[in-house]
Coordinates of C-alpha atoms and ligand atoms in Angstrom, one line a residue:
X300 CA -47.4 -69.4 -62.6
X301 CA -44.7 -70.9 -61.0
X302 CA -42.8 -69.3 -57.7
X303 CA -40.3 -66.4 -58.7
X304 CA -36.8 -67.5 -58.8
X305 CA -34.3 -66.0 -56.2
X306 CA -32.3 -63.6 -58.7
X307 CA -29.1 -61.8 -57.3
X308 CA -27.6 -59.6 -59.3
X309 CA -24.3 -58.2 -59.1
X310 CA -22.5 -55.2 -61.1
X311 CA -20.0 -57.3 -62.5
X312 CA -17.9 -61.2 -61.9
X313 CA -16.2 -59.8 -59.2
X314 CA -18.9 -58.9 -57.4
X315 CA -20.4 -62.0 -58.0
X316 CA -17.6 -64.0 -57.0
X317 CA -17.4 -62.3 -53.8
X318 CA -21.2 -62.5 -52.9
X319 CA -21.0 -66.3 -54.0
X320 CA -17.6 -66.8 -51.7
X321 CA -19.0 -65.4 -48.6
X322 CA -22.5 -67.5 -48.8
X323 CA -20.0 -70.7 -49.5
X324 CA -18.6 -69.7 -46.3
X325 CA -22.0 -69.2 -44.5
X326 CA -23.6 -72.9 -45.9
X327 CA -20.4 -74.6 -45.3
X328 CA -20.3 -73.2 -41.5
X329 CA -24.2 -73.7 -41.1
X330 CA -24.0 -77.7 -42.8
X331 CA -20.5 -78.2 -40.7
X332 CA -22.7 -76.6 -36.9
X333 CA -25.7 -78.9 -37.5
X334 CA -23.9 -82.1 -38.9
X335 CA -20.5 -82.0 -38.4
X336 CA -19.5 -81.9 -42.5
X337 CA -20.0 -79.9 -45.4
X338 CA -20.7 -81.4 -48.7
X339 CA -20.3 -79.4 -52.3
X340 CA -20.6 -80.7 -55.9
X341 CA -18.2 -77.8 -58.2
X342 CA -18.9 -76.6 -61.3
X343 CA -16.6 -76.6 -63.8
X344 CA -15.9 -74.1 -66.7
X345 CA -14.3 -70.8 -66.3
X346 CA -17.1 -68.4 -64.5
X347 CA -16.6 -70.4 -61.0
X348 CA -12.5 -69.9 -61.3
X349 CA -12.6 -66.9 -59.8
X350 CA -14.8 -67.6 -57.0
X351 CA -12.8 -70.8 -56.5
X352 CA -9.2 -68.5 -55.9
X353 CA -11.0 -66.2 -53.7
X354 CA -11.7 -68.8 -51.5
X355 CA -8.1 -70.2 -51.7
X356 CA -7.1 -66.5 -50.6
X357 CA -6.7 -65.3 -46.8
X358 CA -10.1 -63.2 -46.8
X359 CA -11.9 -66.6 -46.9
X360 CA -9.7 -69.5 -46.6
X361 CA -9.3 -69.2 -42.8
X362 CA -13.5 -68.7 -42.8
X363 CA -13.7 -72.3 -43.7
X364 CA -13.4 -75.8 -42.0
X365 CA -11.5 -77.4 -44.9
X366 CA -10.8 -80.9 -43.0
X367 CA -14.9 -81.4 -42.5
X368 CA -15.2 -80.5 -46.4
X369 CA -16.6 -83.2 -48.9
X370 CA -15.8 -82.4 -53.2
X371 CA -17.4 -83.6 -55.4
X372 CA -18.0 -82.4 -59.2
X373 CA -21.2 -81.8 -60.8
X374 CA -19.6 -82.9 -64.7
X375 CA -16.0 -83.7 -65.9
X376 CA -14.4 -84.0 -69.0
X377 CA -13.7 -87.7 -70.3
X378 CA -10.1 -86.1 -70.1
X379 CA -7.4 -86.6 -67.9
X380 CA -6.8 -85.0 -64.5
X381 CA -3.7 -82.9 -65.8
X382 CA -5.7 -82.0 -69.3
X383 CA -6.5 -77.9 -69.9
X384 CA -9.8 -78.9 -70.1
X385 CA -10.2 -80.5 -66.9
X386 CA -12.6 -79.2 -64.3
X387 CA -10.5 -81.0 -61.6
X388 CA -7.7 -79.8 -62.7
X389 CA -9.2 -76.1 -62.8
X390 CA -10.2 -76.7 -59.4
X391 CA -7.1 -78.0 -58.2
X392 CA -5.1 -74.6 -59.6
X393 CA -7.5 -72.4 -58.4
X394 CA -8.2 -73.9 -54.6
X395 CA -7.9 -77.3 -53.8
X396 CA -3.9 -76.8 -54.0
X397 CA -4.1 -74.3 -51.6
X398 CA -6.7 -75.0 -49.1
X399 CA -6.4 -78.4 -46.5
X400 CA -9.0 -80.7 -47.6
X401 CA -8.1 -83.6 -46.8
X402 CA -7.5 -85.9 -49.9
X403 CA -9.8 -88.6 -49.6
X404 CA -12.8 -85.8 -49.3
X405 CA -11.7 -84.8 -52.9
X406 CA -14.2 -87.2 -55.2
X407 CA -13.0 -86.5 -58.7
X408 CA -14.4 -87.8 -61.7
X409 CA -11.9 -90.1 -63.6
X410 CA -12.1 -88.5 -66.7
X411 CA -9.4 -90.4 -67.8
X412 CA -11.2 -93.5 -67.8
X413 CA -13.7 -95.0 -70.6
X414 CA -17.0 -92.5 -70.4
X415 CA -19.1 -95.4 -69.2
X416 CA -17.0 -96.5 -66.8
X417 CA -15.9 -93.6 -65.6
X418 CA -20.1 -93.0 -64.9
X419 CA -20.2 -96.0 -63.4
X420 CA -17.4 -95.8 -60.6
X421 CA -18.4 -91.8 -60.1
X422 CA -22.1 -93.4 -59.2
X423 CA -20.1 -96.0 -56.6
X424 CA -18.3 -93.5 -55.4
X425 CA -21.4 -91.2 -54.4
X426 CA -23.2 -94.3 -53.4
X427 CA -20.5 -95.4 -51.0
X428 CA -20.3 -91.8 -49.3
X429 CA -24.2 -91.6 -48.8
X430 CA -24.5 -94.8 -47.8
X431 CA -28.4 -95.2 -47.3
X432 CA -29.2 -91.5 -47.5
X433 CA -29.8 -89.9 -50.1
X434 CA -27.6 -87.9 -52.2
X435 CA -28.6 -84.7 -50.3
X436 CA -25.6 -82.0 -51.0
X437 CA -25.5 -79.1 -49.2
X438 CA -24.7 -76.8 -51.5
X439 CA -24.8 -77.4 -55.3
X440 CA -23.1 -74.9 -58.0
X441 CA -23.9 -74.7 -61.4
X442 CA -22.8 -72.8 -64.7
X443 CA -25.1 -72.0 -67.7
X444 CA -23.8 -72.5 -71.2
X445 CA -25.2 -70.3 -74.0
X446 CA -27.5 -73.1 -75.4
X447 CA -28.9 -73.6 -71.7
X448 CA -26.8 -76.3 -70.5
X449 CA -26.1 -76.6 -67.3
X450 CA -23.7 -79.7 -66.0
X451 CA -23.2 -81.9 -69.0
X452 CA -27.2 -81.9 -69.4
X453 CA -27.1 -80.3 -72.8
X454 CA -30.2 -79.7 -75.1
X455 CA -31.6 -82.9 -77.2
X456 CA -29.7 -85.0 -74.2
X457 CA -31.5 -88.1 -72.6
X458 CA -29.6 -87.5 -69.6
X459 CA -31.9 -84.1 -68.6
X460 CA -34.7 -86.7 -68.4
X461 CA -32.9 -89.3 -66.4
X462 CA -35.0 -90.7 -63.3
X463 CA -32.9 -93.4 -61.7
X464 CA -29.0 -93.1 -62.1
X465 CA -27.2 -90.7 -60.0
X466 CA -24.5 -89.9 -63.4
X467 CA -24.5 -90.9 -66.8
X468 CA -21.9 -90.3 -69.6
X469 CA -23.1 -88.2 -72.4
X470 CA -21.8 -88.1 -76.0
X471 CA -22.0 -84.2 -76.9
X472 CA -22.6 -83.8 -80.6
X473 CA -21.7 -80.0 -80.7
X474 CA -18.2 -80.4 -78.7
X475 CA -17.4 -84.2 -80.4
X476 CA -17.0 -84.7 -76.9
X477 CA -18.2 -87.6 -74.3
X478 CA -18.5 -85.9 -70.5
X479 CA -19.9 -87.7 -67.1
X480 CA -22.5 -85.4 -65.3
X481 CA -24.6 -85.7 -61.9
X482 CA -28.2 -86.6 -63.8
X483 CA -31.3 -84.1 -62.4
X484 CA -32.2 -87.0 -59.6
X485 CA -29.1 -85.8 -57.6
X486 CA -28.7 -82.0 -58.8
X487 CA -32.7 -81.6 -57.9
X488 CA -31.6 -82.9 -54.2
X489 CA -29.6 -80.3 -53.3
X490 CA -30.5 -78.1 -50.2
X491 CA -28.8 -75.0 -52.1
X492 CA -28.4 -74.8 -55.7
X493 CA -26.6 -72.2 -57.1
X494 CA -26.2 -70.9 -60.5
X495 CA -23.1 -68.7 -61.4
X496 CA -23.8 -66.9 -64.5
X497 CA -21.9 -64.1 -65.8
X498 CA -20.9 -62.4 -69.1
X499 CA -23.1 -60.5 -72.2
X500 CA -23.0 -63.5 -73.7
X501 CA -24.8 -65.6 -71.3
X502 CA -28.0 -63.1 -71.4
X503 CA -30.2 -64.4 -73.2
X504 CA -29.5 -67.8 -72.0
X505 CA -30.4 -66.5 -68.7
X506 CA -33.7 -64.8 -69.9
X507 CA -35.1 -68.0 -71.8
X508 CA -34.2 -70.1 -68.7
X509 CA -35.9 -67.3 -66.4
X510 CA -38.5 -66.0 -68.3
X511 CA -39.4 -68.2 -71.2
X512 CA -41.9 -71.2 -71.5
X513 CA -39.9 -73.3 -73.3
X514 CA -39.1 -77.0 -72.1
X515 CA -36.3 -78.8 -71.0
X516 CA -35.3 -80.7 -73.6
X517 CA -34.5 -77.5 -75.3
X518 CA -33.2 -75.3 -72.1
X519 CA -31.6 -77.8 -69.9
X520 CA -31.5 -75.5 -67.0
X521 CA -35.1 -75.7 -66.3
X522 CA -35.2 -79.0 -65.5
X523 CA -33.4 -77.9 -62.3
X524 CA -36.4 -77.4 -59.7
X525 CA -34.9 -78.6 -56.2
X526 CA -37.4 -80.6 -54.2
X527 CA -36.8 -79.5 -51.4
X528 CA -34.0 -76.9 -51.3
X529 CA -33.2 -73.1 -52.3
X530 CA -33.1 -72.5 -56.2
X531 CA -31.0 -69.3 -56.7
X532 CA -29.2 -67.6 -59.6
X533 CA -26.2 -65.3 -58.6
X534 CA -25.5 -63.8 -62.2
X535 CA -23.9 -60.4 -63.2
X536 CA -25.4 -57.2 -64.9
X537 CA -24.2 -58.1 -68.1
X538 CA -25.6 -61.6 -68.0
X539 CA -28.8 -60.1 -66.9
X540 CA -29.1 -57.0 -69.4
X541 CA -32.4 -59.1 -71.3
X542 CA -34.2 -59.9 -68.0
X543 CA -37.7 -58.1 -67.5
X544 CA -38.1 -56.1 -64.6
X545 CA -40.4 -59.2 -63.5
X546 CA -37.7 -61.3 -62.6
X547 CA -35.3 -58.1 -61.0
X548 CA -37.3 -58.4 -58.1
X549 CA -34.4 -59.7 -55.5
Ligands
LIG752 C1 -18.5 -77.5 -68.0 C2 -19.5 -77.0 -67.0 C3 -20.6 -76.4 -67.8 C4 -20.4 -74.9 -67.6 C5 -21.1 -74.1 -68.6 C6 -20.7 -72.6 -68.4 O1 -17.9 -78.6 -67.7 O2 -18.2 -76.8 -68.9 O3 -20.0 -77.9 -66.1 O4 -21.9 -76.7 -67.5 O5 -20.8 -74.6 -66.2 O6 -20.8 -74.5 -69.9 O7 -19.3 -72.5 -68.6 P1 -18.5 -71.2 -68.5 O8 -18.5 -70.8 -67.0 O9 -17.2 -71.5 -69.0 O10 -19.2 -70.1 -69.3

């Protein structure tokens, strides 16, 4: 049986975005005491918005050593920085805008550049900042989609299976859409990885993922199983409404 996941689970998004703000805080001040920096791949989609504009707001943004903080993204859209559908851009609105990160510790994904090659300079870019460490991030955040994606690692992909490269561009059938994504050899090196998952719509998602023995290939999500780091979903009642008492034990 494999180890319980660490489940939190919060009465609604707001909640969740405010439990999720405060332990960006702590590993950000913890990663910053011990080595002087603090590096975070974002997710993109909508759920993380709203923890991203609390921590743009004065409860948290003073809480935070901005200038020792590294961005990065865990997907993109092959769109451009200033498209709707741009997790940088989403990001940007939301926080970077209004917090003081320096901008060369802002590692976007050019989205606007051919899928490939935007996969390709994303993977040098990562490569430069780690130099000969690994691509250890401190803290790692995650969405779920409805089908189980998580990232761009979506079901049927080749990319949930990757073992070498750091990113890879996918070609998503169901969105006629290409994407870059981290690939599981850097998203399974994170020290914390967090999934935000909120919304009736995301439960049972959430309880296949959780509680289900399907594989992979079919639930992306599950092939997230950090090596060495903390593995915990921070999700909302509604998302966890078909969970089995079983996994309600945090
Ligand atoms: C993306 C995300 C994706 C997202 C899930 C959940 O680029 O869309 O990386 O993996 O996290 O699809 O999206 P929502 O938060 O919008 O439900």
């Amino acid at each position: 049986m494999s180890p319980q996941p660490e489940v939190h689970i919060f009465a609604n998004a707001d909640k969740l975005a405010q439990a999720a703000a405060e332990r960006f805080v702590e590993t950000a001040r913890q990663a910053i005491a011990q080595r002087g920096s603090f590096s975070a791949a974002l997710a993109g989609g909508t759920t993380p918005q709203a923890l991203y504009r609390l921590l743009a707001a004065p409860g948290f943004a003073p809480r935070v050593e901005w200038r020792r903080v590294h961005l990065f993204w865990g997907d993109e859209r092959c769109v451009p920085p200033d498209d709707a559908q741009s997790n940088y851009r989403m990001a940007r609105e939301a926080m970077l805008d209004h917090v003081p990160v320096p901008p060369e510790n802002i590692h976007r994904i050019h989205g606007e550049a051919p899928p490939t090659a935007a996969a390709a300079v994303y993977e040098a870019d990562l490569r430069a900042f780690w130099g000969s460490l690994p691509p250890q991030f401190d803290l790692i955040l995650l969405g779920l989609g409805d089908d189980g994606h998580t990232a761009s690692l979506f079901p049927g992909s080749q990319a949930v299976f990757e073992s070498e490269r750091w990113t890879a561009a996918v070609y998503v059938e169901k969105l006629a859409a290409w994407r870059v994504t981290l690939t599981p050899v850097v998203l399974n090196l994170g020290l914390s990885v967090i999934f935000l998952v909120a919304g009736a719509v995301k439960a049972a998602a959430l309880q296949r993922v959780l509680e289900s023995a399907a594989d992979a290939e079919t639930l992306p999500a599950k092939i997230i199983r950090p090596e060495d780091g903390n593995l915990i979903w921070m999700v909302d009642q509604p998302a966890a409404r078909s969970l089995t008492n079983l996994t309600k034990h945090v």
